[in-house]
mmCIF file of N, CA and C in Angstrom:
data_model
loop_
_atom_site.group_PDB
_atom_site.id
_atom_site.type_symbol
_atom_site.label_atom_id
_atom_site.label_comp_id
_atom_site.label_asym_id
_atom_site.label_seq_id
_atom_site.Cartn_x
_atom_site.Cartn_y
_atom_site.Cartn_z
ATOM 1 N N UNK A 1 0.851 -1.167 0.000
ATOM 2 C CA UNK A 1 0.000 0.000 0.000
ATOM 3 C C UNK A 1 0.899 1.233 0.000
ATOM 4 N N UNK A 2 0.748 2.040 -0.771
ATOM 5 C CA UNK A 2 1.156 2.991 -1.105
ATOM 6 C C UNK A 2 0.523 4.458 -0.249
ATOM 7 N N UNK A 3 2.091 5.226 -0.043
ATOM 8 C CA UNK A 3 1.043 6.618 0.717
ATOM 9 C C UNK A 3 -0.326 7.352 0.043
ATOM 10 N N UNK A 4 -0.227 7.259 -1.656
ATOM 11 C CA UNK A 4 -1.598 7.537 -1.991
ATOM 12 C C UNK A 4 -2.309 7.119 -1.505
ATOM 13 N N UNK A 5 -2.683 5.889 -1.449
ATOM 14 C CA UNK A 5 -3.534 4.646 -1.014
ATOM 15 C C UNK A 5 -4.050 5.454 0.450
ATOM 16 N N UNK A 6 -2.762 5.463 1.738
ATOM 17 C CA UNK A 6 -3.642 5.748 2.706
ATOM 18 C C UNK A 6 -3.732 7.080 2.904
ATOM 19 N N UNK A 7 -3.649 8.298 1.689
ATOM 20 C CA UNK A 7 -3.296 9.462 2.468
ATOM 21 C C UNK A 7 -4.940 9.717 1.798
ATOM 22 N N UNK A 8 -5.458 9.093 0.684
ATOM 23 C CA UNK A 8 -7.074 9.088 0.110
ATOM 24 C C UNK A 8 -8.118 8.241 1.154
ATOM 25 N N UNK A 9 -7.416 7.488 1.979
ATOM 26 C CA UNK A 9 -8.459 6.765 3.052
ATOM 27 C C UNK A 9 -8.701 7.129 4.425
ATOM 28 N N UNK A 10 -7.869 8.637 4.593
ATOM 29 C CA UNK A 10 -8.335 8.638 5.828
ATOM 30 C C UNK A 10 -8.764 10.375 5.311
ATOM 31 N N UNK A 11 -9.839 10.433 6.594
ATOM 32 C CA UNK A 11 -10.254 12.156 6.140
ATOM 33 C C UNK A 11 -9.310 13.007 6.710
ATOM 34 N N UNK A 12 -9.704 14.081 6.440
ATOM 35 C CA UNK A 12 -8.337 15.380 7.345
ATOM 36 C C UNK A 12 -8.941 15.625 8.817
ATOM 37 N N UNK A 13 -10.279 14.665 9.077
ATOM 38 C CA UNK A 13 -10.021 15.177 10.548
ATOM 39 C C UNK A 13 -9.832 13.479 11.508
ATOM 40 N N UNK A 14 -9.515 12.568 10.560
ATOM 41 C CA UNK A 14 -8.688 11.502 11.285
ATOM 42 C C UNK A 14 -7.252 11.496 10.833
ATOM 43 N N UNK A 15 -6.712 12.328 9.956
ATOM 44 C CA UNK A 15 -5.535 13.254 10.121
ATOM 45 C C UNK A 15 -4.814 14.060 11.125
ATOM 46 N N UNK A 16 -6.172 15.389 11.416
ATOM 47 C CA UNK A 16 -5.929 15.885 12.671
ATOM 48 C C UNK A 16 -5.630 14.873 14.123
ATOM 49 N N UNK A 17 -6.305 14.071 14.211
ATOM 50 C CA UNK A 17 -5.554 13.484 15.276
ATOM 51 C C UNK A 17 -4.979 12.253 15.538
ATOM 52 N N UNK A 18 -4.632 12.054 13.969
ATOM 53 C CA UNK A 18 -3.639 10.732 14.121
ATOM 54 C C UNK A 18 -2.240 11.213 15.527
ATOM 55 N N UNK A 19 -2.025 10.058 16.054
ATOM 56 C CA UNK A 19 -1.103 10.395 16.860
ATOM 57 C C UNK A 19 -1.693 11.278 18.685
ATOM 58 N N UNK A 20 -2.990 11.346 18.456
ATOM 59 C CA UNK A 20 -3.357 12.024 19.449
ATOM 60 C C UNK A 20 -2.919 11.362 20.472
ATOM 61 N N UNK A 21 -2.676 12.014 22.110
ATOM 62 C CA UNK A 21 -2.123 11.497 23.270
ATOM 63 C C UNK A 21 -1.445 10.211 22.835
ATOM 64 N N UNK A 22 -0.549 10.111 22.346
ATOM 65 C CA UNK A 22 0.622 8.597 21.989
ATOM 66 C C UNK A 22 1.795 9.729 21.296
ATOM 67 N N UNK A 23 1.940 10.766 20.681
ATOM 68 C CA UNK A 23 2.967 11.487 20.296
ATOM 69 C C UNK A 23 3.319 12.654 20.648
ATOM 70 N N UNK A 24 3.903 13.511 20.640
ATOM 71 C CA UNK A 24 4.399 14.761 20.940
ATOM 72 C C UNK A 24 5.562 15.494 20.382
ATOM 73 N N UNK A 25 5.346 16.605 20.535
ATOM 74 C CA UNK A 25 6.897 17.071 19.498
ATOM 75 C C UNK A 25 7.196 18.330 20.021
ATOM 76 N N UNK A 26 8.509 18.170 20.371
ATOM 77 C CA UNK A 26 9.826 18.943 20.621
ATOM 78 C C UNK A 26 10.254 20.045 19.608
ATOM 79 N N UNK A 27 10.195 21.500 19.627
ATOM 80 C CA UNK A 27 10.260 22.713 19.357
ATOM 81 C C UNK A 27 11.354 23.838 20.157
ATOM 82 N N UNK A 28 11.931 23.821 19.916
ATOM 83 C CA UNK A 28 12.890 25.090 20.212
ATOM 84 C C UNK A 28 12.291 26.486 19.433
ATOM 85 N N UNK A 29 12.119 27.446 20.563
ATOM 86 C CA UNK A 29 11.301 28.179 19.850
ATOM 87 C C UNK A 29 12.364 30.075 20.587
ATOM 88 N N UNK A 30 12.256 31.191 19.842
ATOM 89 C CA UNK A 30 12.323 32.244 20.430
ATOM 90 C C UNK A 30 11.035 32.815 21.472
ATOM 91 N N UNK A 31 11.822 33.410 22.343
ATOM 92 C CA UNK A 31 10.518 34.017 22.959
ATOM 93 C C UNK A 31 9.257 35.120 22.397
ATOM 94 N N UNK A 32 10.094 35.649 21.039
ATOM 95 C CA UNK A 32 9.280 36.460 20.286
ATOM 96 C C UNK A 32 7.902 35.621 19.753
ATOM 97 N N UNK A 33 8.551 34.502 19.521
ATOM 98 C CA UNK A 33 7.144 33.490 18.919
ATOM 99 C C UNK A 33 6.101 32.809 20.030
ATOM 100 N N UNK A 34 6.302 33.101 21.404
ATOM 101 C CA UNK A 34 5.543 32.618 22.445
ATOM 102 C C UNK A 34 4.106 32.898 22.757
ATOM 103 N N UNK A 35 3.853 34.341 22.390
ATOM 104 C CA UNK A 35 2.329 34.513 22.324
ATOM 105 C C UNK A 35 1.424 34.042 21.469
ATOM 106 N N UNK A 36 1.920 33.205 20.551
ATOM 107 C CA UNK A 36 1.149 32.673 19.393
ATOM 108 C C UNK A 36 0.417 31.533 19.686
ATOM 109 N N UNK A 37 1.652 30.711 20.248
ATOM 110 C CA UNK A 37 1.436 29.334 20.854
ATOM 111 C C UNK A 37 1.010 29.285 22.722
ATOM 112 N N UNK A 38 1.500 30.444 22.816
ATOM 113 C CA UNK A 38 0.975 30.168 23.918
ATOM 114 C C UNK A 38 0.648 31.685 24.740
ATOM 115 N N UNK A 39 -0.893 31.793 24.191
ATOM 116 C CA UNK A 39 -1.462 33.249 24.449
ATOM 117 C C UNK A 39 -1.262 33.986 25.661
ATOM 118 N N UNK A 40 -1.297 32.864 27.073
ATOM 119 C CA UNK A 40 -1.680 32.542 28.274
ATOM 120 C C UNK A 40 -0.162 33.039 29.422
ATOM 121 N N UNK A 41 0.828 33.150 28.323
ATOM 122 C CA UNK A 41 2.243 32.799 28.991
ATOM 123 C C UNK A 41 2.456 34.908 29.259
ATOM 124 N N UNK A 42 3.451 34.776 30.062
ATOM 125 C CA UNK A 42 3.892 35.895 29.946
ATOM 126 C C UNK A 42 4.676 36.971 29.171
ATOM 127 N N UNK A 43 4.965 38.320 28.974
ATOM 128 C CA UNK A 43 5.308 38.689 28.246
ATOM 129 C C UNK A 43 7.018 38.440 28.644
ATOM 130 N N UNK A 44 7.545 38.203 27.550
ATOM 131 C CA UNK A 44 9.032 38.250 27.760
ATOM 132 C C UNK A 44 10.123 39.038 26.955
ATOM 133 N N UNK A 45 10.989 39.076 27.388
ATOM 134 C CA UNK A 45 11.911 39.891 26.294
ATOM 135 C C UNK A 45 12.400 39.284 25.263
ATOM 136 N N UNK A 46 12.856 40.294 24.172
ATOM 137 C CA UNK A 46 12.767 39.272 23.325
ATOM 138 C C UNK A 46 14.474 38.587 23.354
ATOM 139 N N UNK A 47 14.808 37.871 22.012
ATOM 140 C CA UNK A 47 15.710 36.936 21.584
ATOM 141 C C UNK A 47 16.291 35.794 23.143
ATOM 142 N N UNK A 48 15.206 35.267 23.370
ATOM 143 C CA UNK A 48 15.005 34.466 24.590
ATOM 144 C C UNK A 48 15.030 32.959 24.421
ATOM 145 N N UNK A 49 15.747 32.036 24.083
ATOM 146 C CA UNK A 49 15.628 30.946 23.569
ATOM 147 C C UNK A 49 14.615 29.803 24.613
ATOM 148 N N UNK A 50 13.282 29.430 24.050
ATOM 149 C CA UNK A 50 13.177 28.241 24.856
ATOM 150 C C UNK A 50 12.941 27.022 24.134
ATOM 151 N N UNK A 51 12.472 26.289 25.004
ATOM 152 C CA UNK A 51 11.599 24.868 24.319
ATOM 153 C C UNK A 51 10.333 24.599 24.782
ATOM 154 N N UNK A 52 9.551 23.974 23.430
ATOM 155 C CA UNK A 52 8.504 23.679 23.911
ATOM 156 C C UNK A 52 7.655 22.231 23.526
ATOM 157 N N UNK A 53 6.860 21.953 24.175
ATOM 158 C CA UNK A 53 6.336 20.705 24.009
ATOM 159 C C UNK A 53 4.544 20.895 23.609
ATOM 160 N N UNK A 54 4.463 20.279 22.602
ATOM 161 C CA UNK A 54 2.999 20.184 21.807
ATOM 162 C C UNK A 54 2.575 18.857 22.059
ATOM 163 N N UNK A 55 1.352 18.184 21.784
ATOM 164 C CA UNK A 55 0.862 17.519 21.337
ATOM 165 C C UNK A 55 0.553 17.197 19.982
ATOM 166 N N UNK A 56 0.254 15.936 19.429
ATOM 167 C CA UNK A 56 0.192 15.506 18.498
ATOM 168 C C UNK A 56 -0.202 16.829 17.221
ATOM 169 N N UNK A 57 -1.351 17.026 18.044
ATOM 170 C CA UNK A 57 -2.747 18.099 17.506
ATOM 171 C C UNK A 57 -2.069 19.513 17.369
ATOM 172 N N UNK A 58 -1.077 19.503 17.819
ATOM 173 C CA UNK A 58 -0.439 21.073 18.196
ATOM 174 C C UNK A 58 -0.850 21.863 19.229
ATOM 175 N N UNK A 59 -1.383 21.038 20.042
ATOM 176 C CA UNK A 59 -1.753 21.968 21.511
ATOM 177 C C UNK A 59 -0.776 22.202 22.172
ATOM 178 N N UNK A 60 -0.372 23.297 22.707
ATOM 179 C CA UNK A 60 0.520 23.145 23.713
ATOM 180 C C UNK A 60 0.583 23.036 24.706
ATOM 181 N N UNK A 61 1.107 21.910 25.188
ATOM 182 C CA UNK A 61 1.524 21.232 26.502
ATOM 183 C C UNK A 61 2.253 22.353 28.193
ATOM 184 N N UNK A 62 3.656 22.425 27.148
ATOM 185 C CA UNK A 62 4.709 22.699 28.325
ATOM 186 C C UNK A 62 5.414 23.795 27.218
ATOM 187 N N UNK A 63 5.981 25.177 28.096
ATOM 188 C CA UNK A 63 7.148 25.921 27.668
ATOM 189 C C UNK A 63 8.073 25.844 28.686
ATOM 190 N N UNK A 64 9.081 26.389 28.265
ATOM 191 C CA UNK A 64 10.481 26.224 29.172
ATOM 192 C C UNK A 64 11.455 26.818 28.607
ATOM 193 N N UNK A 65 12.895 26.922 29.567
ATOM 194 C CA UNK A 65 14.124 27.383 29.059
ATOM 195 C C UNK A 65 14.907 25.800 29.273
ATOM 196 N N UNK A 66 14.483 25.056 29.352
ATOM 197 C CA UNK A 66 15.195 23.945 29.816
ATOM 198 C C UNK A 66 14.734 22.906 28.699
ATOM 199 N N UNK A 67 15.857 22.494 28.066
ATOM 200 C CA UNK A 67 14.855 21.246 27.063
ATOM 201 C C UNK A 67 14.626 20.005 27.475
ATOM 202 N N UNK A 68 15.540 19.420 28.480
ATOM 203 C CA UNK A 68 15.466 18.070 29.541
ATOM 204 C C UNK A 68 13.789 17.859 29.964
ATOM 205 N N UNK A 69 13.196 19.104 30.327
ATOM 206 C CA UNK A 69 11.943 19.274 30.958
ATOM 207 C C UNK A 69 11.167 19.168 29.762
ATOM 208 N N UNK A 70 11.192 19.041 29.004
ATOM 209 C CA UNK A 70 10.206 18.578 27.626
ATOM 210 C C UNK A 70 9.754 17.310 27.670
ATOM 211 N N UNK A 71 11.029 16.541 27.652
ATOM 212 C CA UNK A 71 11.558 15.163 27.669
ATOM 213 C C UNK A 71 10.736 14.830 28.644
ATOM 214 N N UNK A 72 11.059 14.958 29.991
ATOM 215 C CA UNK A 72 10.211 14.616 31.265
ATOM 216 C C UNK A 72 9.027 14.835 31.359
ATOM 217 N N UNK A 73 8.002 16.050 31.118
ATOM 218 C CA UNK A 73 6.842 15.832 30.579
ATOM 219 C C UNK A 73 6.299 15.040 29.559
ATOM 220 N N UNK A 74 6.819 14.868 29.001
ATOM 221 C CA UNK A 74 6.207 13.808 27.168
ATOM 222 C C UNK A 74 6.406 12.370 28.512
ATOM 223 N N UNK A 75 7.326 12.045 28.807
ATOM 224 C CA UNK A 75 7.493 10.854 29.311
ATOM 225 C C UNK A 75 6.393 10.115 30.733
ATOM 226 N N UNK A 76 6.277 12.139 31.282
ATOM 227 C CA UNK A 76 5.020 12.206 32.456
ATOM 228 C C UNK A 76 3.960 11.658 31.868
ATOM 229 N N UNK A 77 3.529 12.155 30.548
ATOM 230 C CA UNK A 77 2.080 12.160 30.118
ATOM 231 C C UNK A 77 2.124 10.951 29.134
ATOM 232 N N UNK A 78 3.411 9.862 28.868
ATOM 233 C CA UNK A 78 3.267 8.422 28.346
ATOM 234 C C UNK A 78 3.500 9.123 27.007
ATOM 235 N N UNK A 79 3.905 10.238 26.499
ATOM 236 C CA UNK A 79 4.065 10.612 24.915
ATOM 237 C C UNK A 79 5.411 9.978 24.129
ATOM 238 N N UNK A 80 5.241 9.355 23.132
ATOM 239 C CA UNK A 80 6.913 9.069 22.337
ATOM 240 C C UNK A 80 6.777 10.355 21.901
ATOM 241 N N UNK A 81 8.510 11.330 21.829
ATOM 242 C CA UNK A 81 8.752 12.951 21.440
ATOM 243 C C UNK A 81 9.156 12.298 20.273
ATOM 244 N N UNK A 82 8.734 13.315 19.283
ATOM 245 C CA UNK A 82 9.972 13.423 18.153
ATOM 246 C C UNK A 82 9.996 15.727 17.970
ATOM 247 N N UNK A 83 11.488 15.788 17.728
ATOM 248 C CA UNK A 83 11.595 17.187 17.134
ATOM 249 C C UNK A 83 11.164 17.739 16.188
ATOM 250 N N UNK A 84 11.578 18.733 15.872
ATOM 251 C CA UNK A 84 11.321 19.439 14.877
ATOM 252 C C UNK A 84 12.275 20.799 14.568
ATOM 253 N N UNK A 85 12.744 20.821 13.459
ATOM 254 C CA UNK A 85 13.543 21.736 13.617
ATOM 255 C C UNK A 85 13.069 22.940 13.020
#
């Protein structure tokens, strides 16, 4: 079976959450880009390097300056991480 095959058999909203709670993904992000993803967070200064942790769906989980703590949440909540660069 070919990716045509299954990328025509599933719809885009068993797309949207293929991978739901079973995956997660690892983001290194500036602090300039933080209110986007995460409306809720505080304002920071900018060129601030952190990391952050999503869900499958792109929700976001966890921010941080620490990327170890990504790791440890995904692992809290049973997620396999993969990155993203």
């Amino acid at each position: 079976m070919g990716l045509k095959d299954i990328s025509s058999s599933l719809s885009k909203n068993d797309l949207a959450h293929l991978g739901e709670g079973e995956v997660g993904y690892i983001r290194k992000m500036r602090s300039d880009e933080v209110s986007r993803c995460f409306p809720e967070a505080p304002e920071m200064g900018p060129g601030i390097d952190l990391w952050a942790l999503f869900g499958a769906d792109g929700t976001p989980i966890l921010l941080t300056d620490n990327r170890s703590s990504t790791f440890f949440k995904a692992a809290e909540d049973d997620l396999k991480t993969v990155t993203l660069h």
